[in-house]
XYZ file of N, CA and C in Angstrom:
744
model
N 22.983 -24.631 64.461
C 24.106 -25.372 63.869
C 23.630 -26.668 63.224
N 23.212 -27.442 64.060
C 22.345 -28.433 63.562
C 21.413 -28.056 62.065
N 20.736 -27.309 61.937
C 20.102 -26.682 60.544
C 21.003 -26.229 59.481
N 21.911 -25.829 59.862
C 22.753 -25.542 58.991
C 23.852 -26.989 58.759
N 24.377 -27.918 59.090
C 24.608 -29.155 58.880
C 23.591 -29.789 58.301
N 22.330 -29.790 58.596
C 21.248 -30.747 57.666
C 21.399 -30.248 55.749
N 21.364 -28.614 56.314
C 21.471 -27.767 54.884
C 22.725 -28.448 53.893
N 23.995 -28.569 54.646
C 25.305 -28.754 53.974
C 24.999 -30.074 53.315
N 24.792 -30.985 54.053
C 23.995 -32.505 53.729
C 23.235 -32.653 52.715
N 22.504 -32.157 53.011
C 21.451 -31.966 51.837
C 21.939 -31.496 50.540
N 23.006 -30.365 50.280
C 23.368 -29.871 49.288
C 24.318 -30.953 48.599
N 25.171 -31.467 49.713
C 26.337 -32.249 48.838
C 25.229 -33.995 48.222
N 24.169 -34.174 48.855
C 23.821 -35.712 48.733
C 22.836 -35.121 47.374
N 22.698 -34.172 47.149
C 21.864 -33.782 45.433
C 22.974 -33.661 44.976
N 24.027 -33.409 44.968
C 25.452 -33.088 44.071
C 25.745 -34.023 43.902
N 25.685 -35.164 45.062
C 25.826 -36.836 43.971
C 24.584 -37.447 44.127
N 23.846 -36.942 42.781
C 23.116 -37.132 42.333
C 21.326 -38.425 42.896
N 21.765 -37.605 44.029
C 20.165 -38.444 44.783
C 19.123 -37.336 44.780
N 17.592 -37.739 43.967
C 17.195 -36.844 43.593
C 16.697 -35.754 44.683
N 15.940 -34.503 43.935
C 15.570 -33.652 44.688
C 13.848 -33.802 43.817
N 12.978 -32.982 43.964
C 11.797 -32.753 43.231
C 12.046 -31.928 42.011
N 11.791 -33.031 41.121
C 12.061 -32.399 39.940
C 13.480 -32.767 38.874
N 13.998 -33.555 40.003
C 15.382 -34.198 39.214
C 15.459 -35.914 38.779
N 15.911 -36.096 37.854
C 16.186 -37.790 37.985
C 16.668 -38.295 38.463
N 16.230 -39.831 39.719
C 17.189 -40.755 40.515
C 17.951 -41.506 39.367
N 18.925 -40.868 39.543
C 20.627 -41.692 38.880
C 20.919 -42.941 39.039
N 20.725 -43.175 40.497
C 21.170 -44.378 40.878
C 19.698 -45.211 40.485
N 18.850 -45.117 40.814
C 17.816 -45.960 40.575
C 17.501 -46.111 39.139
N 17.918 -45.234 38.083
C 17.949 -45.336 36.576
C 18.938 -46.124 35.567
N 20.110 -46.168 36.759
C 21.712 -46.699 36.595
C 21.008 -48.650 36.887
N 20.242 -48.560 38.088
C 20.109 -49.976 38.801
C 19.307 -50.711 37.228
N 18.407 -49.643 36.916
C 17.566 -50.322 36.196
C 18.472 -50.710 34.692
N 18.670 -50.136 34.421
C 19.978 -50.083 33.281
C 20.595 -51.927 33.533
N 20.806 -51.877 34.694
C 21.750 -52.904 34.784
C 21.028 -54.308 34.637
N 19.415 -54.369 34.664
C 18.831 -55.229 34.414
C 18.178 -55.040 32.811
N 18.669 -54.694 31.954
C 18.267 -54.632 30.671
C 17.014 -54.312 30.503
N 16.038 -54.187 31.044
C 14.792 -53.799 31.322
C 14.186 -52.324 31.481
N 13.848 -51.869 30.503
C 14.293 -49.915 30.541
C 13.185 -49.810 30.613
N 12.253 -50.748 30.807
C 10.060 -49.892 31.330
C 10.293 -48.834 32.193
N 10.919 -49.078 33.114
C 10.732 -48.252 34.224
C 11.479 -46.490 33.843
N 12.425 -46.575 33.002
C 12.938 -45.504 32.090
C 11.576 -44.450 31.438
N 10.897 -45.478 30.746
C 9.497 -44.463 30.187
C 8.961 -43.951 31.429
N 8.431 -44.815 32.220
C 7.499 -44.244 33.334
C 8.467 -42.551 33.483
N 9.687 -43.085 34.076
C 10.205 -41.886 34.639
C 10.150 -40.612 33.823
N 10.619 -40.887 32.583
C 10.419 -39.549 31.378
C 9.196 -38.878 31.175
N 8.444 -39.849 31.270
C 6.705 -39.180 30.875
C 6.351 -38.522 32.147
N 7.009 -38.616 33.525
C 6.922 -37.802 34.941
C 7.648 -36.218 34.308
N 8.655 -36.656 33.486
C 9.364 -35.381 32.969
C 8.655 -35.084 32.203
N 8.102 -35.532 31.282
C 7.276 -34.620 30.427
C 6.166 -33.610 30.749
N 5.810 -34.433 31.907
C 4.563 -33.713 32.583
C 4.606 -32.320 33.174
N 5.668 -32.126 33.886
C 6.234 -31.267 34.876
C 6.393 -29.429 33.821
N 5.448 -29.117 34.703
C 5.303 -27.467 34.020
C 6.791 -26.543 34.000
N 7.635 -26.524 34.758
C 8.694 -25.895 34.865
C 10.584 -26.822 35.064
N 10.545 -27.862 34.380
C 11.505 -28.269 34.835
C 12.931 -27.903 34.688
N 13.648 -27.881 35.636
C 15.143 -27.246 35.558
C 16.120 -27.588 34.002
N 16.642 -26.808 33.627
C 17.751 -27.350 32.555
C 18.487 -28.219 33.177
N 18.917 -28.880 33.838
C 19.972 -29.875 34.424
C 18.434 -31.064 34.208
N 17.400 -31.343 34.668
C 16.554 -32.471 34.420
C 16.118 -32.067 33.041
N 15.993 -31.276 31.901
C 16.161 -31.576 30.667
C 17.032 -32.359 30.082
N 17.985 -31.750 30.343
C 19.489 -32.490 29.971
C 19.500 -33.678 30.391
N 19.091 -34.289 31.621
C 19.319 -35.756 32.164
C 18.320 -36.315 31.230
N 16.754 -35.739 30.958
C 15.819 -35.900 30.328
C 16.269 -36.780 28.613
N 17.406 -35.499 28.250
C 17.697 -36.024 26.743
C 18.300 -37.204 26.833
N 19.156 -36.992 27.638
C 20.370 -38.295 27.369
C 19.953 -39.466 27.808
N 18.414 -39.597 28.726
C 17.908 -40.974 28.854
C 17.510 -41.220 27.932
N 16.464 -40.222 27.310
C 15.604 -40.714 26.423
C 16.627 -41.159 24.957
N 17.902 -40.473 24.405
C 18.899 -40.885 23.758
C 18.853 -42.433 24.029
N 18.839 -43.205 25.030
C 19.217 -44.480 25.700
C 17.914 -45.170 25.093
N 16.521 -44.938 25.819
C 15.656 -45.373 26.076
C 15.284 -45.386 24.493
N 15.057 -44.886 23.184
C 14.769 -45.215 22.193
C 15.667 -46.377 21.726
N 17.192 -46.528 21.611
C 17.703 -47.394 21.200
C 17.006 -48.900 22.080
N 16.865 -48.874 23.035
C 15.958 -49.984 23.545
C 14.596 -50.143 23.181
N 14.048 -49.235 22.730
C 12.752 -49.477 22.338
C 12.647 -50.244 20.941
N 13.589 -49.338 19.694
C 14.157 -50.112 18.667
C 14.281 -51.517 19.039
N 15.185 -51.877 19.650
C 15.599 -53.070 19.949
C 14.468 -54.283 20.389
N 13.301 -53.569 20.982
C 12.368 -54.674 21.716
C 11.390 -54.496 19.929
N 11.579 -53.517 19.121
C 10.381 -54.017 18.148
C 9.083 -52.524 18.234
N 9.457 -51.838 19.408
C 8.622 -50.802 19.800
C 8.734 -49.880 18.631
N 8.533 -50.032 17.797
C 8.266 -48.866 16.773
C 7.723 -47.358 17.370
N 6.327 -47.471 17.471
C 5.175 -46.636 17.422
C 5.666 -45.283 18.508
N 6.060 -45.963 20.315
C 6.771 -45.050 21.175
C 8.190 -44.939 20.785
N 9.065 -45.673 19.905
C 10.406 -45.153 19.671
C 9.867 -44.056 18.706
N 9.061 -43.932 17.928
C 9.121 -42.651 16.802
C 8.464 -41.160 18.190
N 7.846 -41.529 19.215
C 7.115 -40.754 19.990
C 8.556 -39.975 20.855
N 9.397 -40.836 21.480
C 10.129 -40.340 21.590
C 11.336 -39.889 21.255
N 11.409 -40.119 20.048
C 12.088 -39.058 18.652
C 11.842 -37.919 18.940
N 10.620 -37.943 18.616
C 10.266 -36.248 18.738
C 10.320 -35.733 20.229
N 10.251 -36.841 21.179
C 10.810 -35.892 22.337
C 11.794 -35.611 22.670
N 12.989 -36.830 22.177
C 14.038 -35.989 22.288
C 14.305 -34.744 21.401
N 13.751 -34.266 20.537
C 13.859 -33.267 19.522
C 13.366 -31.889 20.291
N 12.035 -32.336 20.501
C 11.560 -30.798 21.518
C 12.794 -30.994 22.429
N 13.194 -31.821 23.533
C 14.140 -31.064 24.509
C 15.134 -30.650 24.454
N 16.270 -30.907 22.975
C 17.217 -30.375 22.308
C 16.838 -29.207 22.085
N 15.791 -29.117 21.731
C 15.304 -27.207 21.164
C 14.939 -26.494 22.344
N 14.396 -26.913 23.669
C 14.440 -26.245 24.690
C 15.913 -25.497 25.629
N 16.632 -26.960 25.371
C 17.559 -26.904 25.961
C 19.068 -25.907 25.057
N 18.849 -25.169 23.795
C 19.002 -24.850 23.085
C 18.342 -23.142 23.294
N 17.473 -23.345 23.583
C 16.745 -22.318 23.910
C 16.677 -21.363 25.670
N 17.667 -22.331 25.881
C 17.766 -22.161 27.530
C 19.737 -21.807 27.447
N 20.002 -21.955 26.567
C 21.741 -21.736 25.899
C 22.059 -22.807 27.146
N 21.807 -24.118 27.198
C 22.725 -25.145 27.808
C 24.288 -25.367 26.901
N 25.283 -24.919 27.953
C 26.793 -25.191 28.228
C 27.185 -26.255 26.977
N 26.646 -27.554 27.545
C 27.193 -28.537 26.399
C 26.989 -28.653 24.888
N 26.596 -27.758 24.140
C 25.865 -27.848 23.322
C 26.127 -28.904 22.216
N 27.580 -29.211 22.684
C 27.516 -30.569 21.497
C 26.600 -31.598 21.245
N 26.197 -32.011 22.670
C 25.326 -32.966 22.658
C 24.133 -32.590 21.692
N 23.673 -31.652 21.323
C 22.339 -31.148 20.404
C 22.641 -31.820 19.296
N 23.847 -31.529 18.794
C 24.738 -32.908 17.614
C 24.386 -34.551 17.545
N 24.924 -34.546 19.036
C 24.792 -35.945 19.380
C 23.601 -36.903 19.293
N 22.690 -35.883 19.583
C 21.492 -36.168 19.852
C 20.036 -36.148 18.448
N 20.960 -35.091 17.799
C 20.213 -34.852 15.967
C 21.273 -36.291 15.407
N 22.436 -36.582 15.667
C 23.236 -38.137 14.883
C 22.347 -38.733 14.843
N 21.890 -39.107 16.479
C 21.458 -40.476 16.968
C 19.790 -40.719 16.359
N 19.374 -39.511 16.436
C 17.917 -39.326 15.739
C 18.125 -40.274 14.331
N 18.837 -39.174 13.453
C 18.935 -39.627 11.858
C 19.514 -41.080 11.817
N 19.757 -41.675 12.532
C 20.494 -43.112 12.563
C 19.110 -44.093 12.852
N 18.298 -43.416 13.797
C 17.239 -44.182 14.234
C 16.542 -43.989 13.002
N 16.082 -42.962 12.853
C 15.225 -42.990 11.578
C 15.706 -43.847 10.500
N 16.376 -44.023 10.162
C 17.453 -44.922 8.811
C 17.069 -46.410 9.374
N 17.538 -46.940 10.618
C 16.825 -48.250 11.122
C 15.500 -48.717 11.096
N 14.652 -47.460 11.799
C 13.429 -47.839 11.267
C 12.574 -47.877 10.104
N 13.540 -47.135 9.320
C 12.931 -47.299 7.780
C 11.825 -46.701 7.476
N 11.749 -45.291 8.266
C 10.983 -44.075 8.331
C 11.410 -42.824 7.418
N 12.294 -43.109 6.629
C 13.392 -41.853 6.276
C 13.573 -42.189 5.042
N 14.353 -41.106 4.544
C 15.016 -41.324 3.441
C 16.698 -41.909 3.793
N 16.928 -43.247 3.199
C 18.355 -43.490 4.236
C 19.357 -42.830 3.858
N 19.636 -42.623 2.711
C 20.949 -42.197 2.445
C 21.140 -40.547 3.011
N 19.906 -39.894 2.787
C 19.968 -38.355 3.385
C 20.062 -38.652 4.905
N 19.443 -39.413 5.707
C 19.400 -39.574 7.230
C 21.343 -40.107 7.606
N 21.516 -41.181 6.903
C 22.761 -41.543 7.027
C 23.414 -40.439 7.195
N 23.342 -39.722 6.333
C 24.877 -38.460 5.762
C 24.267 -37.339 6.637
N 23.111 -36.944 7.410
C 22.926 -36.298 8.422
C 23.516 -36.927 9.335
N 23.517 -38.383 9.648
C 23.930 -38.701 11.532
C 25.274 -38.781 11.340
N 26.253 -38.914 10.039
C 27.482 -38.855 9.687
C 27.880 -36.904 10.711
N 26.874 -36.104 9.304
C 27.592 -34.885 9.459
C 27.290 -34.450 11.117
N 26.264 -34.695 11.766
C 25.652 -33.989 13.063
C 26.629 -34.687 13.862
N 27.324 -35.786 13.644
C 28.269 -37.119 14.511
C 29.879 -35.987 14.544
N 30.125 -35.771 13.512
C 31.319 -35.387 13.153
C 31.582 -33.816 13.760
N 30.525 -33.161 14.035
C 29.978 -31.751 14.466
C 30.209 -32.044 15.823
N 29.800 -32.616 16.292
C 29.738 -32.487 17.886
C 31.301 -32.664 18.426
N 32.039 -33.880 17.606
C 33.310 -33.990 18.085
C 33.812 -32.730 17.903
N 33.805 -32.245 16.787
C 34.050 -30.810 16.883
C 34.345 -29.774 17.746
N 33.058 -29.696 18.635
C 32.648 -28.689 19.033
C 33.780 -29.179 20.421
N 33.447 -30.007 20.999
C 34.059 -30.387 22.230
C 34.655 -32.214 21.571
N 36.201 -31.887 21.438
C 36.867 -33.395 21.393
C 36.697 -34.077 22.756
N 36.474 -33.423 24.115
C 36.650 -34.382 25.082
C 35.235 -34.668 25.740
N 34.359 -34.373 25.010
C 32.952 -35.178 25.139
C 32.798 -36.403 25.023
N 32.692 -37.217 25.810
C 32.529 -38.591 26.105
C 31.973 -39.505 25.610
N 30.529 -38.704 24.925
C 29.718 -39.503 24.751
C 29.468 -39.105 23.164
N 30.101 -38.017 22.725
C 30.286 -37.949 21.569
C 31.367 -39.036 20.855
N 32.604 -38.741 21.780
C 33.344 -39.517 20.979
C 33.053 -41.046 21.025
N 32.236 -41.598 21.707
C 31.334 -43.018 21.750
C 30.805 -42.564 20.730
N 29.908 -41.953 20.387
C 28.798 -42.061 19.094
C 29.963 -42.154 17.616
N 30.702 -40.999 17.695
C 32.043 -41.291 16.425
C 32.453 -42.676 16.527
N 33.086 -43.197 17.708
C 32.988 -44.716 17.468
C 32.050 -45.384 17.034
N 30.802 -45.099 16.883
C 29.926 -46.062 16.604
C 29.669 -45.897 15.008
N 29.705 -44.779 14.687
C 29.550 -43.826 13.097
C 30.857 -44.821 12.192
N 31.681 -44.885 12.710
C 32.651 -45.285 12.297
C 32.966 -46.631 12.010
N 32.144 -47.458 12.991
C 32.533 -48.804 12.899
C 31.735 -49.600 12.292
N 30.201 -48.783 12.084
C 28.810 -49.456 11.327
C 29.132 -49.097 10.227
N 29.339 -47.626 9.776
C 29.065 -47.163 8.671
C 30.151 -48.023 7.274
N 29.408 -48.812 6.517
C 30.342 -49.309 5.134
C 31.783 -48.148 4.831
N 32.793 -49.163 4.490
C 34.036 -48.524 4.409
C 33.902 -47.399 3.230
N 32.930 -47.587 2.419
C 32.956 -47.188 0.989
C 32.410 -45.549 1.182
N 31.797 -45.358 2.348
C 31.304 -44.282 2.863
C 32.344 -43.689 4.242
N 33.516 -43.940 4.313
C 34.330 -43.740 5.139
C 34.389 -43.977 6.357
N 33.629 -45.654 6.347
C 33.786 -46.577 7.817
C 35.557 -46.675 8.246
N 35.528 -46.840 9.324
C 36.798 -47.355 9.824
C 37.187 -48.197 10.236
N 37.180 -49.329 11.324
C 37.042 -50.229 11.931
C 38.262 -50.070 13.044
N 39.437 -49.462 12.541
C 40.576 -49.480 13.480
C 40.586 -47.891 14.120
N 40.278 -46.761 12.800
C 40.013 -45.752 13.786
C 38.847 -45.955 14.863
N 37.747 -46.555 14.668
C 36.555 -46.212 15.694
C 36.990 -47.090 16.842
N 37.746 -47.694 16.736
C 37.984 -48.265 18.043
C 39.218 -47.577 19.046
N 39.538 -46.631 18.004
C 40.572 -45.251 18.719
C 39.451 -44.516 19.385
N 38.527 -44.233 18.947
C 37.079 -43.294 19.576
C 37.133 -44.107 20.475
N 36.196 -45.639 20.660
C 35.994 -45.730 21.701
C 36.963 -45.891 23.160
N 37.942 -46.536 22.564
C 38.790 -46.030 23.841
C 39.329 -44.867 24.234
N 38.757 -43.598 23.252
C 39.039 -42.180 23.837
C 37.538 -41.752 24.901
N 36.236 -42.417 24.363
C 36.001 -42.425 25.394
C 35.947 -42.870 26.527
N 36.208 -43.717 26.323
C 36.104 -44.668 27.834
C 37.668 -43.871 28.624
N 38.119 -43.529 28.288
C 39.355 -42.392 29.292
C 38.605 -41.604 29.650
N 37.978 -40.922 28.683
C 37.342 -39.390 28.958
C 36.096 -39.862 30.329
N 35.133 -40.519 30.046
C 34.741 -40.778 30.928
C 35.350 -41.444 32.474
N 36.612 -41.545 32.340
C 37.413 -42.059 33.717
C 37.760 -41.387 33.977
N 38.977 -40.387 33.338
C 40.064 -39.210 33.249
C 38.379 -37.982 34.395
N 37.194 -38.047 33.588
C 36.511 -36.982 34.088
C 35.536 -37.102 35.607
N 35.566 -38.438 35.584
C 35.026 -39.399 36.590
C 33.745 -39.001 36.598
N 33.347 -39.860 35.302
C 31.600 -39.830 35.225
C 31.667 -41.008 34.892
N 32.145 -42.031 35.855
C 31.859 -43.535 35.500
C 30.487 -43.668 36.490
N 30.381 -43.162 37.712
C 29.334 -43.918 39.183
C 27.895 -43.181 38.115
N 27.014 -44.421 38.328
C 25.887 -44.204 38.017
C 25.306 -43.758 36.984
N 26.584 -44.122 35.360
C 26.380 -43.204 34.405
C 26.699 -44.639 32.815
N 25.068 -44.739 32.338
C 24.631 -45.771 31.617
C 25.722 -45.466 30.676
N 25.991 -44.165 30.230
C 26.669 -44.025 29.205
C 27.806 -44.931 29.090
N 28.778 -44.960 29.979
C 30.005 -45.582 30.485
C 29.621 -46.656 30.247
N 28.936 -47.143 30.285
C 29.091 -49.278 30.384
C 28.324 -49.286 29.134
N 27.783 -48.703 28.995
C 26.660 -48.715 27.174
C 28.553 -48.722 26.430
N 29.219 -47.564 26.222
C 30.649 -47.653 25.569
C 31.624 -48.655 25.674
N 31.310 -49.037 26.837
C 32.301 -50.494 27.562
C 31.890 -51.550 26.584
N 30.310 -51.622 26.249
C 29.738 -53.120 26.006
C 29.923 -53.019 24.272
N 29.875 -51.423 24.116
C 30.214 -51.278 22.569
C 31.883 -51.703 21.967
N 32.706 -51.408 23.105
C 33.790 -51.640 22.838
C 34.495 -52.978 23.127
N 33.438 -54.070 23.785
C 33.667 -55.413 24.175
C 33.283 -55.988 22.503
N 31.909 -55.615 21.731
C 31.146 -56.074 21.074
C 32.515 -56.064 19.697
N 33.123 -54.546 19.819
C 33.996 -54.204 18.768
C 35.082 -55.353 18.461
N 35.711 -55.603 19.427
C 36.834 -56.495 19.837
C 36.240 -58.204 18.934
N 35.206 -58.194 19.909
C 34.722 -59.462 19.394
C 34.581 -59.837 17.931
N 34.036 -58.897 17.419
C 33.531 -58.772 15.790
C 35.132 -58.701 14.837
N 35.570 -58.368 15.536
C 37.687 -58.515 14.932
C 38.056 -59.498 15.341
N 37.671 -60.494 16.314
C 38.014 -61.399 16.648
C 39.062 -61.561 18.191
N 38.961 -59.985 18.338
C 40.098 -59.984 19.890
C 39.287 -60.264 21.088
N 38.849 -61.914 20.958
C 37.938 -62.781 22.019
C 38.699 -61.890 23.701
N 40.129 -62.326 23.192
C 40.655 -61.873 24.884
C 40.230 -60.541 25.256
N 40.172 -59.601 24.451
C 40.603 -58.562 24.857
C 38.652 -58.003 25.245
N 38.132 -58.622 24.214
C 36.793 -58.471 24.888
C 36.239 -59.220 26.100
N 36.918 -60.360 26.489
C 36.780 -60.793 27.778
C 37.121 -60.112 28.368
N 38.291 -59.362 28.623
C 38.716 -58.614 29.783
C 38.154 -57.512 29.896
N 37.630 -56.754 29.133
C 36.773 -55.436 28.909
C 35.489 -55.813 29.748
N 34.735 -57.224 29.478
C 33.666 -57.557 30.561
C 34.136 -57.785 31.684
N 35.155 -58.288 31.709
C 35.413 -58.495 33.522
C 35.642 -57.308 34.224
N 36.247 -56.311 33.053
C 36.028 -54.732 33.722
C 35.161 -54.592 34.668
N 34.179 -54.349 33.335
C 32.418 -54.407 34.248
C 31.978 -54.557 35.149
N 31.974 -55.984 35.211
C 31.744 -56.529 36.293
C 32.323 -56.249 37.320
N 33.725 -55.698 37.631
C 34.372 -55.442 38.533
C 33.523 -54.385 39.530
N 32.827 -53.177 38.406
C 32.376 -52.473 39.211
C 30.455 -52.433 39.059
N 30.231 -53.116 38.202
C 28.414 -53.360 38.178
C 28.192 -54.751 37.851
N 28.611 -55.417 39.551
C 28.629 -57.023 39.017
C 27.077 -57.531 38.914
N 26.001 -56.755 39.013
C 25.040 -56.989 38.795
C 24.130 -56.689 37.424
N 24.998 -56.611 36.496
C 25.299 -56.292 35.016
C 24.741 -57.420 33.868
N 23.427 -57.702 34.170
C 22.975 -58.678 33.842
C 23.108 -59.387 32.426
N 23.430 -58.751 31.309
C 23.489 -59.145 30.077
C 24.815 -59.814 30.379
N 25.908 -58.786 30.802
C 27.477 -59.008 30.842
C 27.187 -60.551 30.964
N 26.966 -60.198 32.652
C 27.471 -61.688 33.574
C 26.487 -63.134 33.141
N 25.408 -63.139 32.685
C 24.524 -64.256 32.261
C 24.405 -64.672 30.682
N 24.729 -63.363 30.119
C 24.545 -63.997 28.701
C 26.459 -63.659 28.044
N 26.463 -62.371 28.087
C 27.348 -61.850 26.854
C 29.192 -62.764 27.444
N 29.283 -62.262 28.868
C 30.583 -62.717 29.048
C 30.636 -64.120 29.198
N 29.766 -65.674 29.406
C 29.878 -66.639 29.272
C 29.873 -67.065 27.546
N 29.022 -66.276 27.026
C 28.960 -66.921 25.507
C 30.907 -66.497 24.863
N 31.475 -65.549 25.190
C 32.523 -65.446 24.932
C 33.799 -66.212 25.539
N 33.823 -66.566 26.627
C 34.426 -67.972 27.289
C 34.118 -68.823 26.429
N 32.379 -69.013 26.170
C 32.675 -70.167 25.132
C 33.156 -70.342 24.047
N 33.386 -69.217 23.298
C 33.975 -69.128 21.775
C 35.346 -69.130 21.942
N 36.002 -68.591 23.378
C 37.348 -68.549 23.420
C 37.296 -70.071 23.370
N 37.117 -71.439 24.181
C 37.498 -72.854 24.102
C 37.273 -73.358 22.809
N 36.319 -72.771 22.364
C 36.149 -73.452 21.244
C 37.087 -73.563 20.261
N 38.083 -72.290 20.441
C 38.998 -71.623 19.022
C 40.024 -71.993 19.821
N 40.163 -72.813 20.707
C 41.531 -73.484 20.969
C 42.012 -74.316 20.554
């Protein structure tokens, strides 16, 4: 009885997501997330890369970090490994493709986010890369409207992209608060970067329109539940207190 209770244990504490061999720690990828600091993100992927047989469920976790982990690399200046893992997220879309993974929108999501990077780094041809991460953006909503993290990326397609090319500014901020439901409504908020990556997109949105309040309260969200949310609480939600006094 006892063996068979360790068994039950064991099954439900990998179902929320504490790893097994061969899977990604969530929570320890989520912790790191929360300190803006994504080194420890590569280490973990290149463990995935290594691995001769890995499950489709750690592909899939595989893509959607590495989805994460390039936009941070962009961001620090990392050229050379953001183009490296381009192409890895590309092989694991085609594996995972090749393995007929369930979600397949994300393969969309994940060819957008590519052609968008490429266009930033100024590796591409932009206007063809643009009107790829447009069409691959618009595809995925498609496929599945209550994809979460699609309809975050349509928010984002929407709110960068020049009006003259069919930016929006008031629809994409309908996206992002469709996802941020979808991700509640489905309860993939615990331990899931995506969710607060959409939160901080949809704080940033507010701000840039000028709805100071409404992006304050969107960070205090946050914080409510990842008060250790380091950009939020030290940089992003005090600099917005300050612009609110200021405009009084």
């Amino acid at each position: 009885m006892k063996t068979i209770n360790k068994l039950i244990i064991t099954l439900f504490v990998c179902l929320t997501f504490t790893p097994i061999v061969g899977q990604m720690n969530h929570q320890k990828m989520f912790e790191t997330y929360l300190t803006g600091n994504l080194t420890n993100w590569g280490k973990e992927l290149s463990k995935i890369e290594t691995e001769k047989n890995p499950t489709t469920q750690t592909l899939a976790d595989a893509a959607n970090y590495t989805y994460g982990y390039i936009a941070w690399l962009i961001d620090q200046n990392k050229k050379e490994e953001a183009e490296h893992q381009m192409a890895r997220l590309e092989t694991l879309v085609k594996q995972l493709e090749h393995r007929h993974y369930a979600d397949s929108c994300l393969f969309y999501v994940y060819r957008s986010a590519n052609a968008a990077y490429t266009v930033t780094l100024g590796t591409g041809k932009m206007a063809v890369n643009g009107l790829r991460a447009i069409k691959f953006c618009n595809r995925a909503v498609e496929m599945n409207a209550n994809n979460a993290i699609a309809l975050s990326l349509k928010g984002n397609v929407d709110f960068y992209r020049p009006a003259i090319f069919g930016g929006n500014k008031k629809e994409a901020m309908k996206w992002y608060k469709k996802s941020v439901d979808a991700f509640e409504k489905q309860k993939l908020t615990t331990n899931n970067w995506n969710y607060y990556a959409t939160m901080l997109t949809l704080a940033q949105a507010y701000e840039k329109q000028g709805y100071i309040d409404e992006a304050i309260a969107t960070c205090q969200k946050m914080l409510k539940t990842a008060p250790t949310f380091q950009y939020i609480a030290k940089e992003y939600l005090p600099t917005l207190e300050k612009k609110k006094k200021e405009t009084k």
